[in-house]
C-alpha positions as YAML, in Angstrom:
chain: A
units: angstrom
residues:
- id: 1
  name: MET
  ca: [84.51, 122.93, 76.72]
- id: 2
  name: ARG
  ca: [87.78, 121.20, 77.58]
- id: 3
  name: LYS
  ca: [88.22, 118.79, 80.48]
- id: 4
  name: VAL
  ca: [89.66, 120.16, 83.74]
- id: 5
  name: THR
  ca: [93.17, 118.82, 84.44]
- id: 6
  name: ILE
  ca: [95.44, 118.71, 87.48]
- id: 7
  name: ASN
  ca: [97.49, 121.48, 85.80]
- id: 8
  name: ASP
  ca: [94.47, 123.80, 86.14]
- id: 9
  name: ILE
  ca: [94.10, 122.93, 89.82]
- id: 10
  name: ALA
  ca: [97.84, 123.36, 90.44]
- id: 11
  name: LYS
  ca: [97.82, 126.87, 88.89]
- id: 12
  name: MET
  ca: [94.78, 127.98, 90.91]
- id: 13
  name: ALA
  ca: [96.22, 126.57, 94.14]
- id: 14
  name: GLY
  ca: [99.70, 127.99, 93.49]
- id: 15
  name: VAL
  ca: [101.35, 124.59, 93.92]
- id: 16
  name: SER
  ca: [103.11, 122.09, 91.68]
- id: 17
  name: LYS
  ca: [101.36, 119.42, 89.62]
- id: 18
  name: THR
  ca: [103.19, 116.81, 91.70]
- id: 19
  name: THR
  ca: [101.68, 118.18, 94.93]
- id: 20
  name: VAL
  ca: [98.17, 117.94, 93.46]
- id: 21
  name: SER
  ca: [98.86, 114.39, 92.27]
- id: 22
  name: MET
  ca: [100.10, 113.37, 95.74]
- id: 23
  name: VAL
  ca: [96.92, 114.70, 97.36]
- id: 24
  name: PHE
  ca: [94.69, 112.77, 94.94]
- id: 25
  name: ASN
  ca: [96.68, 109.58, 95.45]
- id: 26
  name: ASN
  ca: [96.63, 109.89, 99.27]
- id: 27
  name: LYS
  ca: [100.41, 110.28, 99.45]
- id: 28
  name: ASP
  ca: [100.18, 113.65, 101.18]
- id: 29
  name: GLU
  ca: [101.77, 112.94, 104.59]
- id: 30
  name: ASN
  ca: [104.29, 115.76, 104.05]
- id: 31
  name: ILE
  ca: [101.76, 118.26, 102.69]
- id: 32
  name: SER
  ca: [100.13, 120.72, 105.08]
- id: 33
  name: ARG
  ca: [96.47, 120.31, 105.95]
- id: 34
  name: GLU
  ca: [95.78, 123.82, 104.67]
- id: 35
  name: THR
  ca: [97.28, 123.09, 101.23]
- id: 36
  name: ARG
  ca: [95.50, 119.75, 101.00]
- id: 37
  name: GLU
  ca: [92.10, 121.30, 101.77]
- id: 38
  name: LYS
  ca: [92.76, 124.15, 99.32]
- id: 39
  name: ILE
  ca: [93.46, 121.65, 96.51]
- id: 40
  name: LEU
  ca: [90.41, 119.52, 97.30]
- id: 41
  name: ASN
  ca: [88.13, 122.57, 97.48]
- id: 42
  name: ILE
  ca: [89.34, 123.86, 94.11]
- id: 43
  name: ALA
  ca: [88.85, 120.39, 92.59]
- id: 44
  name: LYS
  ca: [85.31, 120.34, 93.96]
- id: 45
  name: GLU
  ca: [84.50, 123.83, 92.60]
- id: 46
  name: LEU
  ca: [85.77, 122.84, 89.14]
- id: 47
  name: ASN
  ca: [83.90, 119.47, 89.22]
- id: 48
  name: TYR
  ca: [87.21, 117.74, 88.58]
- id: 49
  name: ILE
  ca: [87.02, 114.00, 87.87]
- id: 50
  name: PRO
  ca: [90.38, 112.20, 88.18]
- id: 51
  name: ASN
  ca: [91.66, 110.21, 85.20]
- id: 52
  name: SER
  ca: [91.33, 106.71, 86.61]
- id: 53
  name: ILE
  ca: [93.44, 105.15, 83.85]
- id: 54
  name: ALA
  ca: [96.35, 107.48, 84.55]
- id: 55
  name: ARG
  ca: [95.96, 106.81, 88.26]
- id: 56
  name: SER
  ca: [95.92, 103.04, 87.64]
- id: 57
  name: LEU
  ca: [99.12, 103.23, 85.64]
- id: 58
  name: ALA
  ca: [100.79, 105.24, 88.42]
- id: 59
  name: THR
  ca: [99.58, 103.19, 91.38]
- id: 60
  name: LYS
  ca: [99.27, 99.78, 89.64]
- id: 61
  name: LYS
  ca: [95.74, 99.59, 91.12]
- id: 62
  name: SER
  ca: [92.36, 100.61, 89.71]
- id: 63
  name: TYR
  ca: [90.42, 100.08, 92.94]
- id: 64
  name: SER
  ca: [87.84, 98.28, 90.79]
- id: 65
  name: ILE
  ca: [86.74, 94.65, 90.81]
- id: 66
  name: GLY
  ca: [84.67, 92.79, 88.23]
- id: 67
  name: ILE
  ca: [81.68, 90.53, 88.84]
- id: 68
  name: ILE
  ca: [80.96, 87.99, 86.13]
- id: 69
  name: LEU
  ca: [77.58, 86.33, 86.59]
- id: 70
  name: PRO
  ca: [75.38, 84.18, 84.34]
- id: 71
  name: ASP
  ca: [71.90, 85.69, 84.60]
- id: 72
  name: ILE
  ca: [71.07, 89.03, 86.25]
- id: 73
  name: THR
  ca: [67.32, 88.34, 85.84]
- id: 74
  name: ASN
  ca: [67.65, 85.49, 88.35]
- id: 75
  name: PRO
  ca: [67.21, 87.17, 91.77]
- id: 76
  name: PHE
  ca: [69.80, 84.84, 93.30]
- id: 77
  name: PHE
  ca: [72.54, 86.50, 91.24]
- id: 78
  name: SER
  ca: [71.23, 90.05, 91.63]
- id: 79
  name: GLU
  ca: [71.07, 89.55, 95.42]
- id: 80
  name: ILE
  ca: [74.61, 88.17, 95.56]
- id: 81
  name: ALA
  ca: [75.85, 91.03, 93.34]
- id: 82
  name: ARG
  ca: [74.26, 93.54, 95.71]
- id: 83
  name: ALA
  ca: [76.11, 92.01, 98.66]
- id: 84
  name: ILE
  ca: [79.42, 92.13, 96.74]
- id: 85
  name: GLU
  ca: [78.84, 95.77, 95.79]
- id: 86
  name: ASP
  ca: [77.97, 96.78, 99.37]
- id: 87
  name: GLU
  ca: [81.14, 95.18, 100.73]
- id: 88
  name: ALA
  ca: [83.31, 96.53, 97.90]
- id: 89
  name: ASN
  ca: [82.12, 100.10, 98.46]
- id: 90
  name: LYS
  ca: [82.78, 99.74, 102.18]
- id: 91
  name: LEU
  ca: [86.35, 98.65, 101.39]
- id: 92
  name: GLY
  ca: [86.94, 101.49, 98.89]
- id: 93
  name: TYR
  ca: [86.42, 99.59, 95.64]
- id: 94
  name: ASN
  ca: [84.12, 100.13, 92.66]
- id: 95
  name: VAL
  ca: [82.34, 97.27, 90.89]
- id: 96
  name: VAL
  ca: [81.98, 96.47, 87.18]
- id: 97
  name: LEU
  ca: [79.06, 94.09, 86.56]
- id: 98
  name: CYS
  ca: [79.15, 91.69, 83.59]
- id: 99
  name: ASN
  ca: [76.07, 89.57, 82.74]
- id: 100
  name: THR
  ca: [76.92, 86.62, 80.45]
- id: 101
  name: ASP
  ca: [73.44, 85.15, 79.78]
- id: 102
  name: ASN
  ca: [74.95, 81.71, 80.49]
- id: 103
  name: LYS
  ca: [76.98, 82.02, 77.26]
- id: 104
  name: VAL
  ca: [80.60, 80.93, 77.57]
- id: 105
  name: LYS
  ca: [81.70, 83.01, 74.54]
- id: 106
  name: LYS
  ca: [80.18, 86.17, 76.04]
- id: 107
  name: GLU
  ca: [81.84, 85.27, 79.35]
- id: 108
  name: GLU
  ca: [85.26, 85.08, 77.66]
- id: 109
  name: GLU
  ca: [84.75, 88.47, 75.98]
- id: 110
  name: TYR
  ca: [83.91, 90.06, 79.35]
- id: 111
  name: VAL
  ca: [87.02, 88.52, 80.90]
- id: 112
  name: LYS
  ca: [89.15, 90.08, 78.14]
- id: 113
  name: LEU
  ca: [87.41, 93.43, 78.64]
- id: 114
  name: LEU
  ca: [88.02, 93.43, 82.40]
- id: 115
  name: ILE
  ca: [91.69, 92.53, 81.93]
- id: 116
  name: SER
  ca: [92.07, 95.39, 79.41]
- id: 117
  name: LYS
  ca: [90.55, 97.80, 81.95]
- id: 118
  name: LEU
  ca: [93.32, 96.97, 84.47]
- id: 119
  name: ILE
  ca: [90.78, 95.46, 86.88]
- id: 120
  name: ASP
  ca: [92.27, 94.51, 90.27]
- id: 121
  name: GLY
  ca: [90.37, 91.25, 90.65]
- id: 122
  name: ILE
  ca: [87.32, 89.25, 89.51]
- id: 123
  name: ILE
  ca: [84.49, 87.48, 91.32]
- id: 124
  name: PHE
  ca: [83.46, 84.73, 88.94]
- id: 125
  name: ILE
  ca: [80.16, 82.82, 88.81]
- id: 126
  name: ALA
  ca: [80.36, 80.32, 85.96]
- id: 127
  name: GLY
  ca: [77.81, 80.15, 83.16]
- id: 128
  name: GLY
  ca: [79.01, 76.74, 81.96]
- id: 129
  name: GLU
  ca: [82.25, 74.77, 82.09]
- id: 130
  name: SER
  ca: [84.11, 78.11, 81.84]
- id: 131
  name: LYS
  ca: [87.61, 76.60, 81.78]
- id: 132
  name: ARG
  ca: [88.81, 78.89, 78.99]
- id: 133
  name: SER
  ca: [87.65, 81.97, 80.93]
- id: 134
  name: ILE
  ca: [89.49, 80.88, 84.08]
- id: 135
  name: ASP
  ca: [92.65, 80.15, 82.07]
- id: 136
  name: LEU
  ca: [92.51, 83.68, 80.63]
- id: 137
  name: ILE
  ca: [92.25, 85.15, 84.14]
- id: 138
  name: LYS
  ca: [95.04, 82.96, 85.55]
- id: 139
  name: ASN
  ca: [97.40, 83.54, 82.63]
- id: 140
  name: ASN
  ca: [97.08, 87.30, 83.13]
- id: 141
  name: ASN
  ca: [97.76, 86.99, 86.88]
- id: 142
  name: ILE
  ca: [94.42, 88.53, 87.88]
- id: 143
  name: PRO
  ca: [93.27, 87.55, 91.41]
- id: 144
  name: PHE
  ca: [89.89, 85.81, 91.33]
- id: 145
  name: VAL
  ca: [87.35, 84.06, 93.54]
- id: 146
  name: LEU
  ca: [84.85, 81.46, 92.34]
- id: 147
  name: VAL
  ca: [81.37, 81.77, 93.84]
- id: 148
  name: ASP
  ca: [78.44, 79.32, 94.00]
- id: 149
  name: ARG
  ca: [79.44, 77.22, 91.00]
- id: 150
  name: TYR
  ca: [82.42, 74.89, 90.98]
- id: 151
  name: ILE
  ca: [84.58, 74.41, 87.89]
- id: 152
  name: ASP
  ca: [86.14, 71.00, 87.24]
- id: 153
  name: GLY
  ca: [89.90, 71.08, 87.61]
- id: 154
  name: TYR
  ca: [89.91, 74.28, 89.66]
- id: 155
  name: GLU
  ca: [88.98, 72.88, 93.06]
- id: 156
  name: GLU
  ca: [92.14, 74.35, 94.59]
- id: 157
  name: CYS
  ca: [91.28, 77.93, 93.61]
- id: 158
  name: TYR
  ca: [89.87, 80.50, 96.02]
- id: 159
  name: GLY
  ca: [86.14, 79.99, 96.34]
- id: 160
  name: VAL
  ca: [82.93, 80.57, 98.27]
- id: 161
  name: PHE
  ca: [80.35, 77.80, 97.99]
- id: 162
  name: CYS
  ca: [77.26, 76.30, 99.55]
- id: 163
  name: LYS
  ca: [76.98, 72.62, 100.52]
- id: 164
  name: ASN
  ca: [74.44, 71.75, 97.82]
- id: 165
  name: TYR
  ca: [74.41, 68.02, 98.49]
- id: 166
  name: ASP
  ca: [73.56, 68.45, 102.19]
- id: 167
  name: GLY
  ca: [70.79, 70.93, 101.40]
- id: 168
  name: VAL
  ca: [69.01, 68.55, 99.04]
- id: 169
  name: VAL
  ca: [69.38, 65.65, 101.47]
- id: 170
  name: GLU
  ca: [67.66, 67.73, 104.16]
- id: 171
  name: GLY
  ca: [64.84, 68.62, 101.76]
- id: 172
  name: VAL
  ca: [64.18, 65.04, 100.65]
- id: 173
  name: GLU
  ca: [64.31, 63.78, 104.26]
- id: 174
  name: TYR
  ca: [61.72, 66.42, 105.18]
- id: 175
  name: LEU
  ca: [59.40, 65.37, 102.32]
- id: 176
  name: TYR
  ca: [59.79, 61.73, 103.36]
- id: 177
  name: SER
  ca: [58.82, 62.66, 106.93]
- id: 178
  name: LYS
  ca: [55.63, 64.18, 105.45]
- id: 179
  name: ASN
  ca: [54.81, 60.77, 103.91]
- id: 180
  name: LYS
  ca: [55.83, 61.77, 100.38]
- id: 181
  name: ARG
  ca: [57.06, 58.74, 98.43]
- id: 182
  name: ASN
  ca: [56.90, 59.74, 94.74]
- id: 183
  name: ILE
  ca: [59.16, 62.79, 94.82]
- id: 184
  name: VAL
  ca: [60.00, 64.26, 91.43]
- id: 185
  name: PHE
  ca: [63.38, 65.99, 91.15]
- id: 186
  name: VAL
  ca: [63.90, 68.79, 88.61]
- id: 187
  name: ASN
  ca: [67.63, 69.16, 88.07]
- id: 188
  name: GLY
  ca: [69.48, 72.11, 86.53]
- id: 189
  name: PRO
  ca: [71.76, 71.94, 83.43]
- id: 190
  name: LYS
  ca: [73.89, 68.81, 83.70]
- id: 191
  name: ASP
  ca: [77.13, 70.57, 82.68]
- id: 192
  name: LEU
  ca: [77.10, 72.48, 85.99]
- id: 193
  name: GLU
  ca: [78.76, 70.89, 89.01]
- id: 194
  name: ILE
  ca: [76.07, 72.25, 91.35]
- id: 195
  name: SER
  ca: [73.47, 70.30, 89.33]
- id: 196
  name: ARG
  ca: [75.46, 67.11, 89.79]
- id: 197
  name: GLN
  ca: [75.80, 67.73, 93.53]
- id: 198
  name: ARG
  ca: [72.11, 68.49, 94.03]
- id: 199
  name: PHE
  ca: [71.05, 65.46, 92.01]
- id: 200
  name: GLN
  ca: [73.41, 63.21, 93.99]
- id: 201
  name: GLY
  ca: [71.86, 64.40, 97.26]
- id: 202
  name: TYR
  ca: [68.41, 63.50, 95.90]
- id: 203
  name: LYS
  ca: [69.48, 60.13, 94.47]
- id: 204
  name: ASP
  ca: [71.35, 58.96, 97.58]
- id: 205
  name: THR
  ca: [68.45, 59.85, 99.90]
- id: 206
  name: MET
  ca: [65.79, 58.28, 97.66]
- id: 207
  name: MET
  ca: [67.90, 55.10, 97.31]
- id: 208
  name: LYS
  ca: [68.29, 54.97, 101.09]
- id: 209
  name: TYR
  ca: [64.50, 54.46, 101.29]
- id: 210
  name: GLY
  ca: [64.26, 52.30, 98.15]
- id: 211
  name: LEU
  ca: [62.32, 55.03, 96.32]
- id: 212
  name: PHE
  ca: [64.67, 56.09, 93.51]
- id: 213
  name: LYS
  ca: [63.24, 55.83, 89.98]
- id: 214
  name: GLU
  ca: [64.81, 57.34, 86.85]
- id: 215
  name: LYS
  ca: [61.38, 58.38, 85.57]
- id: 216
  name: LEU
  ca: [61.02, 60.81, 88.52]
- id: 217
  name: VAL
  ca: [64.12, 62.79, 87.42]
- id: 218
  name: TYR
  ca: [63.82, 65.72, 85.00]
- id: 219
  name: GLU
  ca: [66.20, 68.41, 83.78]
- id: 220
  name: SER
  ca: [65.60, 72.05, 82.84]
- id: 221
  name: ASP
  ca: [67.11, 75.53, 82.81]
- id: 222
  name: PHE
  ca: [67.34, 77.59, 86.00]
- id: 223
  name: THR
  ca: [64.62, 79.94, 84.67]
- id: 224
  name: LEU
  ca: [60.89, 80.66, 85.03]
- id: 225
  name: GLU
  ca: [60.28, 79.38, 81.51]
- id: 226
  name: GLY
  ca: [62.35, 76.28, 82.25]
- id: 227
  name: GLY
  ca: [60.20, 75.59, 85.32]
- id: 228
  name: LYS
  ca: [56.96, 76.02, 83.34]
- id: 229
  name: ILE
  ca: [57.99, 73.77, 80.44]
- id: 230
  name: VAL
  ca: [59.34, 70.94, 82.60]
- id: 231
  name: THR
  ca: [56.29, 70.99, 84.90]
- id: 232
  name: GLN
  ca: [53.94, 70.64, 81.94]
- id: 233
  name: ARG
  ca: [55.98, 67.59, 80.88]
- id: 234
  name: ILE
  ca: [55.72, 66.12, 84.38]
- id: 235
  name: ILE
  ca: [51.93, 66.54, 84.38]
- id: 236
  name: ASN
  ca: [51.67, 64.95, 80.93]
- id: 237
  name: GLU
  ca: [53.99, 62.02, 81.61]
- id: 238
  name: LEU
  ca: [53.49, 61.06, 85.26]
- id: 239
  name: LYS
  ca: [50.26, 59.83, 86.79]
- id: 240
  name: ASP
  ca: [51.49, 59.27, 90.32]
- id: 241
  name: PHE
  ca: [53.60, 61.93, 92.07]
- id: 242
  name: ASP
  ca: [53.08, 63.73, 95.37]
- id: 243
  name: ALA
  ca: [55.97, 66.23, 95.52]
- id: 244
  name: ILE
  ca: [58.31, 68.14, 93.24]
- id: 245
  name: PHE
  ca: [61.75, 69.29, 94.36]
- id: 246
  name: TYR
  ca: [63.02, 72.02, 92.02]
- id: 247
  name: SER
  ca: [66.76, 72.76, 91.90]
- id: 248
  name: ASN
  ca: [66.17, 76.48, 92.29]
- id: 249
  name: ASP
  ca: [63.39, 78.82, 93.41]
- id: 250
  name: VAL
  ca: [62.88, 80.46, 90.02]
- id: 251
  name: MET
  ca: [62.06, 77.12, 88.39]
- id: 252
  name: ALA
  ca: [59.69, 76.41, 91.28]
- id: 253
  name: PHE
  ca: [57.80, 79.67, 90.65]
- id: 254
  name: GLY
  ca: [57.26, 78.71, 87.00]
- id: 255
  name: GLY
  ca: [56.20, 75.22, 88.06]
- id: 256
  name: ILE
  ca: [53.71, 76.45, 90.67]
- id: 257
  name: LYS
  ca: [51.95, 78.57, 88.04]
- id: 258
  name: VAL
  ca: [51.48, 75.56, 85.74]
- id: 259
  name: LEU
  ca: [50.33, 73.29, 88.59]
- id: 260
  name: LEU
  ca: [47.74, 75.77, 89.84]
- id: 261
  name: ARG
  ca: [46.41, 76.34, 86.32]
- id: 262
  name: ASN
  ca: [45.99, 72.58, 85.96]
- id: 263
  name: GLY
  ca: [43.96, 72.27, 89.15]
- id: 264
  name: PHE
  ca: [46.62, 70.90, 91.50]
- id: 265
  name: LYS
  ca: [46.11, 72.06, 95.07]
- id: 266
  name: ILE
  ca: [49.34, 73.07, 96.84]
- id: 267
  name: PRO
  ca: [50.18, 71.66, 99.38]
- id: 268
  name: GLU
  ca: [47.03, 69.45, 99.75]
- id: 269
  name: LYS
  ca: [47.57, 67.52, 96.50]
- id: 270
  name: ILE
  ca: [51.26, 68.16, 95.90]
- id: 271
  name: SER
  ca: [54.18, 69.55, 97.92]
- id: 272
  name: ILE
  ca: [56.78, 71.86, 96.39]
- id: 273
  name: ILE
  ca: [60.35, 72.66, 97.50]
- id: 274
  name: GLY
  ca: [62.79, 75.08, 95.85]
- id: 275
  name: PHE
  ca: [66.45, 75.87, 96.45]
- id: 276
  name: ASP
  ca: [68.10, 79.28, 97.20]
- id: 277
  name: ASN
  ca: [65.56, 81.21, 99.34]
- id: 278
  name: ILE
  ca: [65.61, 84.33, 97.18]
- id: 279
  name: GLN
  ca: [63.69, 87.19, 98.82]
- id: 280
  name: ILE
  ca: [60.52, 86.83, 96.75]
- id: 281
  name: SER
  ca: [60.05, 83.24, 98.04]
- id: 282
  name: GLU
  ca: [58.19, 84.51, 101.09]
- id: 283
  name: PHE
  ca: [56.03, 86.96, 99.12]
- id: 284
  name: ILE
  ca: [54.53, 84.71, 96.44]
- id: 285
  name: GLU
  ca: [51.33, 82.84, 97.26]
- id: 286
  name: PRO
  ca: [51.56, 80.12, 98.41]
- id: 287
  name: GLU
  ca: [54.87, 81.01, 100.12]
- id: 288
  name: LEU
  ca: [57.66, 78.70, 98.96]
- id: 289
  name: THR
  ca: [59.31, 76.09, 101.14]
- id: 290
  name: THR
  ca: [62.95, 76.13, 100.09]
- id: 291
  name: ILE
  ca: [66.54, 75.28, 100.93]
- id: 292
  name: ALA
  ca: [68.10, 78.59, 101.96]
- id: 293
  name: GLN
  ca: [71.55, 79.58, 100.84]
- id: 294
  name: PRO
  ca: [72.96, 82.48, 102.91]
- id: 295
  name: ILE
  ca: [73.13, 84.59, 99.74]
- id: 296
  name: TYR
  ca: [74.16, 87.92, 101.25]
- id: 297
  name: ASP
  ca: [76.83, 86.36, 103.48]
- id: 298
  name: MET
  ca: [78.26, 84.45, 100.51]
- id: 299
  name: GLY
  ca: [78.56, 87.63, 98.43]
- id: 300
  name: LYS
  ca: [80.08, 89.58, 101.29]
- id: 301
  name: ARG
  ca: [82.61, 86.84, 102.04]
- id: 302
  name: ALA
  ca: [83.57, 86.52, 98.35]
- id: 303
  name: CYS
  ca: [84.29, 90.24, 98.13]
- id: 304
  name: SER
  ca: [86.35, 90.47, 101.33]
- id: 305
  name: LEU
  ca: [88.29, 87.35, 100.29]
- id: 306
  name: LEU
  ca: [89.10, 88.83, 96.87]
- id: 307
  name: ILE
  ca: [90.30, 92.11, 98.35]
- id: 308
  name: ASP
  ca: [92.47, 90.22, 100.88]
- id: 309
  name: ILE
  ca: [94.10, 88.43, 97.92]
- id: 310
  name: ILE
  ca: [94.56, 91.74, 96.03]
- id: 311
  name: ASN
  ca: [96.20, 93.27, 99.10]
- id: 312
  name: GLY
  ca: [98.59, 90.33, 99.48]
- id: 313
  name: GLU
  ca: [97.27, 89.23, 102.88]
- id: 314
  name: GLU
  ca: [98.88, 86.06, 104.22]
- id: 315
  name: ASN
  ca: [97.35, 82.86, 105.67]
- id: 316
  name: ILE
  ca: [94.05, 83.33, 103.83]
- id: 317
  name: GLU
  ca: [91.57, 80.44, 104.00]
- id: 318
  name: LYS
  ca: [91.21, 79.40, 100.35]
- id: 319
  name: VAL
  ca: [87.71, 77.94, 100.31]
- id: 320
  name: TYR
  ca: [84.64, 78.82, 102.39]
- id: 321
  name: TYR
  ca: [81.65, 76.48, 102.59]
- id: 322
  name: PHE
  ca: [78.30, 77.72, 103.83]
- id: 323
  name: MET
  ca: [75.68, 75.30, 105.15]
- id: 324
  name: PRO
  ca: [72.17, 75.68, 103.70]
- id: 325
  name: LYS
  ca: [69.06, 75.14, 105.79]
- id: 326
  name: LEU
  ca: [65.45, 74.17, 105.19]
- id: 327
  name: ILE
  ca: [62.90, 76.99, 105.42]
- id: 328
  name: ILE
  ca: [59.40, 75.56, 105.80]
- id: 329
  name: ARG
  ca: [56.55, 77.60, 104.33]
- id: 330
  name: SER
  ca: [53.14, 77.08, 102.75]
- id: 331
  name: THR
  ca: [54.00, 74.87, 99.73]
- id: 332
  name: THR
  ca: [54.58, 71.84, 101.95]
...
């Protein structure tokens, strides 16, 4: 069975193909309400689906934006993607989701794909250094907004970020106020700027109290498995520690499982802090104390900022910084 075309609708409605096209592209100011409704009703009866590629070529807009993110299994990214999608739909845009698995090569392939699909703009969350991907986007004049993760050399680009340094400082100060002195810090991958910022917040605060020791610093992936593996190392290598500050909540969940299985009582024996405040943080047991990023607000802001850029709005604020805050729960 062949696909329904605007020619079919035009014949049934007794109007020209151009009139049908104008209705579908919302350029129907000079077309009567009766004719417009007749065309739309026929299209509905025939289950007509517009050719989006043809429409894009005609209007120079696809009304679609891409989201490139590093790990959809991490609830932080799925929650931020949901916020972007909600805002995009509200503003009349569709969303194409691209999960890169933290692989820069896969990231670059998705960028090329989105450009080939005539995407209007891209919300980009880096999976690594990602400079090549950003160059591809810039060289093809695609509007884009960086979210959550900074990229060296692109500080002047549009972006929506959280003040990572300040969040970690608040967390370490809180642990210190609870008489914790041997605070282990589990950092994320060192090639990410957010890892460097979070580590610096920890180091500066520990040095302020004369407590910083290199042996208390570990590094792992922002994953459950990463949290489990690094926590087993901590237990094996350190004899004296009273708190662990994980660089994200997912790592903390993996770490808590290992600690409990090894007989550590939380928070009596050891205090735990995460970073992000993903929704599940308050449903695990014990509930996780964490540094909350306003995830939904960040996603919503990133989307509205991108669409402002696409629409050529003037006097747009280039970079938005959100302040994190400590959420105290059962693990401390």
